[in-house]
Amino acid sequence: MFTWIVFGFLLGLQHALEADHIATVASIAADKRGFSRIVRHGGMWGLGHALTLGAFGGAVYALELTLNGRLATGLEFAVGLMMVLLGGRLIYAIVKARIHFHIHRHRTGEVHFHAHSHAGDVRNHALSTHAHGHQKGAWGRSLAIGMMHGLAGSAALVALTASSAPSVHVGVAFMLVFAAGSIAGMAAFSAVIAVPLSWTASTLTWASRALQVLAGIIAVGIGLRTIIETAPVLFG
């Protein structure tokens, strides 16, 4: 049983650090500020991932169900689409934050507008206001994204592996430690990326924006690859 528990935890760590998971969490955390906040977002992703594993994967394992291939492909396609939207949203926010259009009304009644850039402003007011204004919703998004990722392949993988366990108790323990490993793995990854994100946000604005754009591009790229790979199976 000890071997199964260790194996489950290590497999959870490895699973959390798959390319699509890393790209997704990086795109979530890229526009966040503060070490602890970024780590918590990674942890929320891991928690959502674990909740799906416990519910969906547990049902598959306990009831000895077989995940329909078309459904699994559809879930993977949805994850790819989600990654494209997340990455695209991040890139759009960076581009939009650099140039603003302001409308001014003079005492004489004359009205005009002009473009105003905050490219050199370390504490960009648009990003800061957006981050604080939607902080509560952001936690829910991280949780929901983790749950979506847990549905797409993870539940079937864990249930299949757990079904090979010598007993039901060992199988359940395997699923629990796998979930714990995925939370720990993503929290650890978030802690690693939190250092450069937090440091560049307060010292090098251009570097911070470059990291955010890079995270967005990678998320969009992996998402598009997933869509291209799954679309023929799903719609063919």
PDB file of C-alpha atoms in Angstrom, residues 11-12 14-18 20-21 45-46 48-58 60-61 67 71-73 75-76 79 145-162 174-175 178-179 182:
ATOM      1  CA  LEU A  11       2.235  10.561 -10.590  1.00  0.00           C
ATOM      2  CA  GLY A  12       0.099  13.478  -9.399  1.00  0.00           C
ATOM      3  CA  GLN A  14       4.149  14.685 -12.796  1.00  0.00           C
ATOM      4  CA  HIS A  15       0.624  15.065 -14.117  1.00  0.00           C
ATOM      5  CA  ALA A  16       0.312  18.619 -12.764  1.00  0.00           C
ATOM      6  CA  LEU A  17       3.454  19.619 -14.660  1.00  0.00           C
ATOM      7  CA  GLU A  18       2.252  18.537 -18.096  1.00  0.00           C
ATOM      8  CA  ASP A  20      -0.977  22.134 -21.154  1.00  0.00           C
ATOM      9  CA  HIS A  21      -1.412  22.466 -17.398  1.00  0.00           C
ATOM     10  CA  TRP A  45      -6.339  25.202 -10.052  1.00  0.00           C
ATOM     11  CA  GLY A  46      -5.034  22.109  -8.257  1.00  0.00           C
ATOM     12  CA  GLY A  48     -10.463  22.214  -8.895  1.00  0.00           C
ATOM     13  CA  HIS A  49      -8.499  19.459 -10.582  1.00  0.00           C
ATOM     14  CA  ALA A  50      -8.729  17.338  -7.422  1.00  0.00           C
ATOM     15  CA  LEU A  51     -12.471  17.925  -7.008  1.00  0.00           C
ATOM     16  CA  THR A  52     -13.140  16.656 -10.517  1.00  0.00           C
ATOM     17  CA  LEU A  53     -10.946  13.635  -9.942  1.00  0.00           C
ATOM     18  CA  GLY A  54     -12.783  12.832  -6.748  1.00  0.00           C
ATOM     19  CA  ALA A  55     -16.233  13.160  -8.279  1.00  0.00           C
ATOM     20  CA  PHE A  56     -15.909  12.002 -11.866  1.00  0.00           C
ATOM     21  CA  GLY A  57     -12.909   9.699 -11.506  1.00  0.00           C
ATOM     22  CA  GLY A  58     -14.384   8.154  -8.368  1.00  0.00           C
ATOM     23  CA  VAL A  60     -15.778   5.805 -13.085  1.00  0.00           C
ATOM     24  CA  TYR A  61     -13.723   3.682 -10.694  1.00  0.00           C
ATOM     25  CA  LEU A  67     -15.418   6.759 -20.584  1.00  0.00           C
ATOM     26  CA  LEU A  71     -16.837  12.398 -24.929  1.00  0.00           C
ATOM     27  CA  ALA A  72     -13.168  12.293 -23.920  1.00  0.00           C
ATOM     28  CA  THR A  73     -12.185  13.878 -27.245  1.00  0.00           C
ATOM     29  CA  LEU A  75     -13.516  17.430 -23.380  1.00  0.00           C
ATOM     30  CA  GLU A  76      -9.988  17.714 -24.760  1.00  0.00           C
ATOM     31  CA  VAL A  79      -9.794  22.448 -22.976  1.00  0.00           C
ATOM     32  CA  ILE A 145     -10.348  25.920 -15.081  1.00  0.00           C
ATOM     33  CA  GLY A 146      -8.764  23.287 -12.849  1.00  0.00           C
ATOM     34  CA  MET A 147     -12.038  21.348 -12.781  1.00  0.00           C
ATOM     35  CA  MET A 148     -12.223  21.458 -16.576  1.00  0.00           C
ATOM     36  CA  HIS A 149      -8.694  20.144 -16.872  1.00  0.00           C
ATOM     37  CA  GLY A 150      -9.530  17.365 -14.421  1.00  0.00           C
ATOM     38  CA  LEU A 151     -12.382  16.219 -16.639  1.00  0.00           C
ATOM     39  CA  ALA A 152     -10.273  16.106 -19.778  1.00  0.00           C
ATOM     40  CA  GLY A 153      -8.417  12.827 -19.478  1.00  0.00           C
ATOM     41  CA  SER A 154      -7.285  12.965 -15.854  1.00  0.00           C
ATOM     42  CA  ALA A 155     -10.302  11.195 -14.361  1.00  0.00           C
ATOM     43  CA  ALA A 156     -10.094   8.311 -16.813  1.00  0.00           C
ATOM     44  CA  LEU A 157      -6.336   7.997 -16.270  1.00  0.00           C
ATOM     45  CA  VAL A 158      -6.627   7.870 -12.489  1.00  0.00           C
ATOM     46  CA  ALA A 159      -9.617   5.528 -12.513  1.00  0.00           C
ATOM     47  CA  LEU A 160      -7.835   3.157 -14.892  1.00  0.00           C
ATOM     48  CA  THR A 161      -4.690   3.083 -12.751  1.00  0.00           C
ATOM     49  CA  ALA A 162      -6.646   2.775  -9.500  1.00  0.00           C
ATOM     50  CA  PHE A 174      -4.213   6.154  -4.696  1.00  0.00           C
ATOM     51  CA  MET A 175      -6.787   8.607  -6.062  1.00  0.00           C
ATOM     52  CA  PHE A 178      -2.796  11.593  -6.779  1.00  0.00           C
ATOM     53  CA  ALA A 179      -5.064  14.595  -6.206  1.00  0.00           C
ATOM     54  CA  SER A 182      -1.413  17.472  -8.422  1.00  0.00           C
TER      55      SER A 182
END
